[in-house]
Each structure stands twice: as C-alpha cells, then as structure tokens.
Short mmCIF file of C-alpha atoms and ligand atoms in Angstrom, two decimals:
data_model
loop_
_atom_site.label_atom_id
_atom_site.label_comp_id
_atom_site.label_asym_id
_atom_site.label_seq_id
_atom_site.Cartn_x
_atom_site.Cartn_y
_atom_site.Cartn_z
CA MET A 8 -3.96 0.90 -14.33
CA LEU A 9 -0.51 0.38 -13.01
CA LYS A 10 2.14 -1.53 -15.06
CA ILE A 11 5.74 -2.41 -14.09
CA GLU A 12 7.99 -3.91 -16.75
CA ASN A 13 11.46 -5.15 -16.41
CA LEU A 14 12.16 -3.11 -13.24
CA ASP A 15 15.78 -2.98 -11.78
CA ALA A 16 16.28 -0.92 -8.64
CA TYR A 17 19.48 -0.12 -6.88
CA TYR A 18 20.79 1.35 -3.71
CA GLY A 19 24.41 2.38 -4.75
CA ASP A 20 25.92 -0.84 -6.13
CA LEU A 21 23.34 -3.02 -4.35
CA GLN A 22 20.69 -4.28 -6.74
CA ALA A 23 17.50 -4.85 -4.67
CA VAL A 24 15.09 -5.52 -7.54
CA ARG A 25 15.74 -7.58 -10.57
CA GLY A 26 13.65 -7.46 -13.68
CA ALA A 27 10.33 -7.28 -11.84
CA HIS A 28 7.00 -7.03 -13.63
CA LEU A 29 3.54 -6.35 -12.10
CA GLU A 30 0.21 -5.16 -13.09
CA VAL A 31 -2.72 -3.80 -11.22
CA HIS A 32 -6.11 -3.35 -12.93
CA GLN A 33 -8.75 -0.92 -11.82
CA GLY A 34 -10.85 -2.12 -8.88
CA GLU A 35 -8.41 -4.95 -7.90
CA ILE A 36 -6.64 -5.91 -4.78
CA VAL A 37 -3.30 -7.11 -5.93
CA ALA A 38 -0.92 -8.48 -3.40
CA LEU A 39 2.87 -8.34 -3.48
CA LEU A 40 4.10 -11.07 -1.16
CA GLY A 41 7.70 -11.98 0.05
CA ALA A 42 9.89 -12.41 3.07
CA ASN A 43 11.99 -9.83 4.73
CA ALA A 44 14.44 -8.01 2.36
CA ALA A 45 12.92 -9.60 -0.75
CA GLY A 46 12.53 -6.10 -2.15
CA LYS A 47 8.93 -5.36 -1.63
CA SER A 48 9.35 -1.80 -0.21
CA THR A 49 11.90 -1.03 -2.84
CA ILE A 50 9.26 -1.76 -5.53
CA VAL A 51 6.74 0.56 -3.60
CA ARG A 52 9.38 3.32 -3.45
CA ALA A 53 10.10 2.97 -7.01
CA ILE A 54 6.54 3.24 -7.98
CA SER A 55 6.26 6.43 -5.80
CA GLY A 56 9.39 7.95 -7.26
CA LEU A 57 11.65 7.67 -4.14
CA ILE A 58 14.50 5.64 -5.60
CA ASP A 59 17.35 7.32 -7.33
CA ARG A 60 18.52 4.51 -9.57
CA VAL A 61 15.82 2.68 -11.49
CA ASP A 62 15.87 1.05 -14.91
CA GLY A 63 12.80 -0.40 -16.73
CA GLN A 64 9.30 0.98 -17.19
CA ILE A 65 6.63 2.06 -14.71
CA SER A 66 3.41 3.45 -16.08
CA PHE A 67 0.11 4.57 -14.68
CA LYS A 68 -2.96 4.79 -16.80
CA ASN A 69 -0.74 4.40 -19.94
CA LYS A 70 1.54 7.24 -18.93
CA SER A 71 5.11 6.54 -18.20
CA LEU A 72 6.01 7.71 -14.67
CA ASN A 73 9.72 8.06 -15.37
CA GLU A 74 9.58 11.74 -15.87
CA TYR A 75 7.30 12.48 -12.92
CA THR A 76 8.47 13.49 -9.55
CA ALA A 77 7.27 11.86 -6.32
CA HIS A 78 4.95 14.81 -5.58
CA GLN A 79 3.46 14.74 -9.11
CA ARG A 80 2.73 11.07 -8.76
CA VAL A 81 0.63 11.67 -5.73
CA GLU A 82 -1.15 14.41 -7.63
CA MET A 83 -1.86 11.76 -10.33
CA GLY A 84 -3.48 9.58 -7.61
CA ILE A 85 -0.70 7.15 -6.63
CA VAL A 86 -0.75 7.18 -2.82
CA GLN A 87 1.44 5.17 -0.51
CA VAL A 88 0.77 4.28 3.05
CA PRO A 89 4.41 3.55 4.20
CA GLU A 90 5.65 0.67 6.34
CA GLY A 91 5.74 1.53 10.01
CA ARG A 92 2.76 4.09 9.55
CA GLN A 93 5.00 7.19 9.96
CA LEU A 94 2.40 9.31 11.64
CA PHE A 95 3.23 12.73 13.15
CA PRO A 96 3.39 11.46 16.80
CA PHE A 97 2.73 14.94 18.38
CA LEU A 98 -0.14 15.87 16.08
CA THR A 99 -3.64 14.84 16.89
CA VAL A 100 -5.50 12.20 14.77
CA LYS A 101 -7.45 14.93 13.02
CA GLU A 102 -4.31 16.89 12.31
CA ASN A 103 -2.66 13.88 10.95
CA LEU A 104 -5.52 13.24 8.53
CA GLU A 105 -5.38 16.85 7.57
CA MET A 106 -1.80 16.55 6.55
CA GLY A 107 -2.81 13.82 4.10
CA ALA A 108 -4.63 16.48 2.08
CA TYR A 109 -1.51 18.08 0.83
CA THR A 110 -2.19 18.04 -2.94
CA LYS A 111 -4.17 20.75 -4.67
CA ARG A 112 -6.85 18.36 -5.68
CA ALA A 113 -7.26 17.02 -2.15
CA ARG A 114 -6.98 20.35 -0.31
CA ALA A 115 -10.13 21.59 -2.07
CA GLN A 116 -12.22 18.73 -0.72
CA LYS A 117 -10.62 18.26 2.69
CA ASN A 118 -13.69 18.64 4.94
CA GLU A 119 -15.80 16.22 2.96
CA ASN A 120 -12.94 13.65 2.79
CA ILE A 121 -12.46 13.88 6.59
CA GLU A 122 -16.04 13.08 7.09
CA ARG A 123 -15.71 10.10 4.74
CA VAL A 124 -12.65 8.79 6.60
CA PHE A 125 -14.55 9.15 9.95
CA LYS A 126 -17.37 7.16 8.43
CA LEU A 127 -15.05 4.34 7.39
CA PHE A 128 -13.14 4.51 10.70
CA PRO A 129 -15.53 5.55 13.59
CA ARG A 130 -12.81 4.90 15.94
CA LEU A 131 -10.83 7.77 14.57
CA LYS A 132 -13.70 10.12 14.96
CA GLU A 133 -14.07 9.16 18.73
CA ARG A 134 -10.35 9.90 19.05
CA GLU A 135 -9.92 12.86 16.76
CA LYS A 136 -8.30 15.03 19.43
CA GLN A 137 -6.02 12.29 20.68
CA LEU A 138 -2.27 12.54 19.96
CA ALA A 139 -1.30 9.96 17.36
CA SER A 140 1.56 8.57 19.52
CA THR A 141 -0.85 7.56 22.22
CA MET A 142 -3.12 5.41 19.92
CA SER A 143 -2.76 1.69 19.83
CA GLY A 144 -0.92 0.01 16.90
CA GLY A 145 -4.13 -0.86 15.11
CA GLU A 146 -5.65 2.63 15.60
CA GLN A 147 -2.34 4.08 14.23
CA GLN A 148 -2.59 1.94 11.17
CA MET A 149 -6.23 2.99 10.60
CA CYS A 150 -5.08 6.64 10.92
CA ALA A 151 -2.19 5.99 8.47
CA ILE A 152 -4.71 4.56 6.01
CA GLY A 153 -7.15 7.34 6.67
CA ARG A 154 -4.27 9.87 5.98
CA GLY A 155 -3.57 8.02 2.69
CA LEU A 156 -7.18 8.31 1.70
CA MET A 157 -7.18 12.09 2.40
CA ALA A 158 -4.87 12.44 -0.57
CA MET A 159 -7.69 11.13 -2.89
CA PRO A 160 -5.89 8.09 -4.36
CA GLU A 161 -6.87 6.32 -7.49
CA ILE A 162 -4.57 3.46 -6.33
CA ILE A 163 -3.58 3.10 -2.62
CA ILE A 164 -0.42 1.13 -1.93
CA LEU A 165 -0.37 -0.37 1.65
CA ASP A 166 3.14 -1.43 2.74
CA GLU A 167 2.76 -4.13 5.35
CA PRO A 168 -0.32 -2.73 7.11
CA THR A 169 -0.65 -5.53 9.45
CA LEU A 170 3.10 -5.53 10.69
CA GLY A 171 3.35 -6.01 14.43
CA LEU A 172 -0.41 -6.21 15.02
CA ALA A 173 -2.32 -8.82 17.12
CA PRO A 174 -4.25 -11.36 15.21
CA LEU A 175 -7.67 -9.67 15.91
CA LEU A 176 -6.44 -6.38 14.53
CA VAL A 177 -4.80 -8.07 11.53
CA LYS A 178 -8.24 -9.55 10.66
CA GLN A 179 -9.78 -6.04 11.13
CA ILE A 180 -7.17 -4.44 8.88
CA PHE A 181 -7.79 -7.06 6.16
CA GLU A 182 -11.60 -6.39 6.49
CA ILE A 183 -10.84 -2.70 5.90
CA VAL A 184 -8.84 -3.43 2.77
CA GLU A 185 -11.72 -5.40 1.40
CA GLU A 186 -14.04 -2.55 2.19
CA LEU A 187 -11.79 -0.12 0.33
CA ARG A 188 -12.15 -2.42 -2.72
CA ASP A 189 -15.97 -2.57 -2.21
CA MET A 190 -15.93 1.29 -2.26
CA GLY A 191 -14.27 1.08 -5.75
CA MET A 192 -10.62 1.67 -4.72
CA THR A 193 -7.74 -0.13 -6.43
CA VAL A 194 -5.27 -1.46 -3.90
CA LEU A 195 -1.74 -2.76 -4.08
CA LEU A 196 -1.13 -4.65 -0.88
CA ILE A 197 2.25 -5.44 0.29
CA GLU A 198 2.39 -8.32 2.87
CA GLN A 199 4.21 -11.04 4.56
CA ASN A 200 1.12 -12.63 5.86
CA VAL A 201 0.62 -14.97 2.84
CA ARG A 202 -2.52 -16.94 3.86
CA GLN A 203 -4.72 -14.08 4.87
CA THR A 204 -3.67 -11.89 2.08
CA LEU A 205 -4.44 -14.55 -0.51
CA LYS A 206 -7.86 -14.94 0.93
CA ILE A 207 -8.79 -11.26 0.13
CA ALA A 208 -6.69 -10.50 -2.83
CA ASP A 209 -7.74 -10.91 -6.45
CA ARG A 210 -4.30 -11.71 -7.83
CA ALA A 211 -0.82 -11.93 -6.19
CA TYR A 212 2.88 -11.85 -6.99
CA MET A 213 5.53 -13.58 -4.92
CA LEU A 214 8.82 -11.81 -4.69
CA SER A 215 12.13 -13.60 -3.62
CA ASN A 216 15.60 -12.07 -3.70
CA GLY A 217 14.41 -9.16 -5.86
CA LYS A 218 12.72 -11.36 -8.48
CA ILE A 219 9.04 -12.23 -9.10
CA VAL A 220 9.08 -16.14 -8.72
CA THR A 221 5.35 -16.95 -8.78
CA GLU A 222 2.21 -15.07 -9.84
CA GLY A 223 -1.44 -15.73 -10.52
CA LYS A 224 -5.00 -15.57 -9.26
CA ALA A 225 -4.93 -15.43 -5.35
CA GLU A 226 -7.40 -18.37 -5.11
CA GLU A 227 -5.22 -20.61 -7.41
CA LEU A 228 -2.07 -19.64 -5.49
CA LEU A 229 -3.82 -20.54 -2.27
CA ASN A 230 -4.40 -23.99 -3.58
CA SER A 231 -1.11 -24.44 -5.37
CA GLU A 232 1.15 -27.19 -3.97
CA LYS A 233 4.20 -24.97 -4.58
CA VAL A 234 2.82 -22.10 -2.60
CA LYS A 235 1.56 -24.41 0.13
CA GLU A 236 5.01 -25.93 0.46
CA SER A 237 7.07 -22.72 0.23
CA TYR A 238 4.85 -20.34 2.00
CA LEU A 239 2.18 -21.91 3.97
CA GLY A 240 4.26 -24.62 5.65
CA ILE A 241 1.69 -27.41 4.52
P1 ATP B 325 10.77 -5.89 4.73
O1 ATP B 325 9.62 -6.79 4.73
O2 ATP B 325 11.85 -6.33 5.70
O3 ATP B 325 10.62 -4.45 4.74
P2 ATP B 325 11.24 -5.81 1.82
O4 ATP B 325 10.80 -6.94 0.99
O5 ATP B 325 10.46 -4.58 1.91
O6 ATP B 325 11.60 -6.18 3.32
P3 ATP B 325 13.32 -3.97 0.96
O7 ATP B 325 13.22 -2.99 2.16
O8 ATP B 325 12.80 -3.57 -0.34
O9 ATP B 325 12.80 -5.34 1.35
O10 ATP B 325 14.89 -4.33 0.89
C1 ATP B 325 15.55 -5.05 -0.21
C2 ATP B 325 16.91 -5.03 -0.02
O11 ATP B 325 17.43 -3.69 -0.24
C3 ATP B 325 17.54 -5.51 1.33
O12 ATP B 325 18.62 -6.26 1.11
C4 ATP B 325 17.85 -4.16 1.97
O13 ATP B 325 18.88 -4.35 2.88
C5 ATP B 325 18.17 -3.27 0.88
N1 ATP B 325 17.93 -1.86 1.17
C6 ATP B 325 16.64 -1.30 1.45
N2 ATP B 325 16.70 0.04 1.65
C7 ATP B 325 18.00 0.29 1.53
C8 ATP B 325 18.74 1.54 1.57
N3 ATP B 325 18.11 2.70 1.87
N4 ATP B 325 20.11 1.51 1.36
C9 ATP B 325 20.73 0.48 1.13
N5 ATP B 325 20.12 -0.82 0.88
C10 ATP B 325 18.71 -0.83 1.24
#
C-alpha cells in the first residue's frame, strides 16, 4: 500500500534521513522504531508531504506521491496523527473531532464518523463538551487518534502515541492500535517503546542516524539477539 524507496530528506544542509526504505501492506501494523533524533518524524513528514527537500520515491497504492501536495495526500487517505497530539486546546473534544473531517470525502460523512469514533472511545463521548486542554494526556491522545480517524484514513500514521503517558495508558493505547487493525485499518506506528511495539506489530523497521539498520517480522525481531542487546537491554 505504501512504499518508500531510497529516501533522503534534508533540513537545509542537514541530512536527517539517508537512503531509507519501508513498505506497509494493507491491514498491517508496521512499526518504525528508533531513538530520539533517529529521523522517524522526518520520514513521517516526508510521507505526508511536509518536507521541502526530499529525494527518492514514495508511492501509495502504486501512485508516486511526489507530485501531490500535503492536502491531496490526506484526500488520498494518508492521515498522520502528529507527535505531541497538537489538539486545538480551546476547542471541545467534539469540535476537535469535527476539525478532523476537513477533506471533501470526510465532510460528507462527518456525523456517522463521529458516532464511530465515540463507539471506539466511549471516554470521548462522555467528555464531548470538555475543552481539549483540560483532558488527561491519555484522553488527549485518544482525541488525537479520533480526529485522525475523522479524516477517513486508508493508512493512519501514529507518531509516538504513547509519549509521556503512564504505563497503564501506554497499554491502553497499544490495545487501541490493535483494535484499529482488527477494524481493517492499516497502521504505521512510530515508537521508541520497542518491546511493547514489537508485541503488537506485524513487521518493524529500526532506524538509527537516519538509516534503516534492521527490519523483519516483529516476532522474529523480538527474539533476535541483536535486538535484545541493542534495544531491549537483555
Ligand atoms: P524524536 O523521537 O526525538 O521525535 P525522531 O526520530 O522523530 O526523534 P526527527 O524529528 O526526525 O527524529 O529528527 C531527525 C534529525 O533532524 C534530528 O537531528 C533533528 O534535530 C533534525 N530536525 C528535525 N526537524 C528539524 C527542523 N525543522 N529543522 C532542522 N533540523 C531538524
């Protein structure tokens, strides 16, 4: 569904991503793992069309994305839930969700989709009139994912959804990601939380200093000596 080949991405003279490749097939959870500053968010921004200087090839359903604007990519079904949630703090939960339905396709089905999101996240329904800024970190993350779903993604890209959350909430967010896959959604999951991510992902790529250094089936990576040593501290 999504294919990245030989991707280089730059901020001015700084090269943040070097020759990266990645593939996501329909219905999979694919993880992109790596430490701070590895280049994970840069790859996400390149997929979404938010980086000015990119070389290489990114395609979605066999169409090259290079000529499409960020907005057109969302229309095509590529939806990013950014790191740090980036909700509108002084809008209510429901208003934030409504802001997600900004494409033509999604606007037409806004009401049905809000009901779907409320079904997936009953907590958001209970708090639909509450200002986003007064929600807990976990609730805000649910709201950010819900807002992403309102854009009717074919692939949803979650950039570090568990960042800064307490362990119980981290577990809940991972359960939600699995639920999304069970609903038929395709997920690209960006994470630093290696062990828990590999437990729910189908396949994973490890990024270090802008390069993909390891890749494979999540289950195999979880048992690989190299991954255990480098990432799991075993
Ligand atoms: P984190 O988990 O900390 O978000 P990351 O793996 O997502 O890390 P990126 O945000 O992609 O890493 O950053 C990769 C490199 O690019 C870093 O060295 C960072 O300083 C640099 N970088 C990121 N955004 C910019 C920017 N807007 N301008 C200049 N350099 C940037």
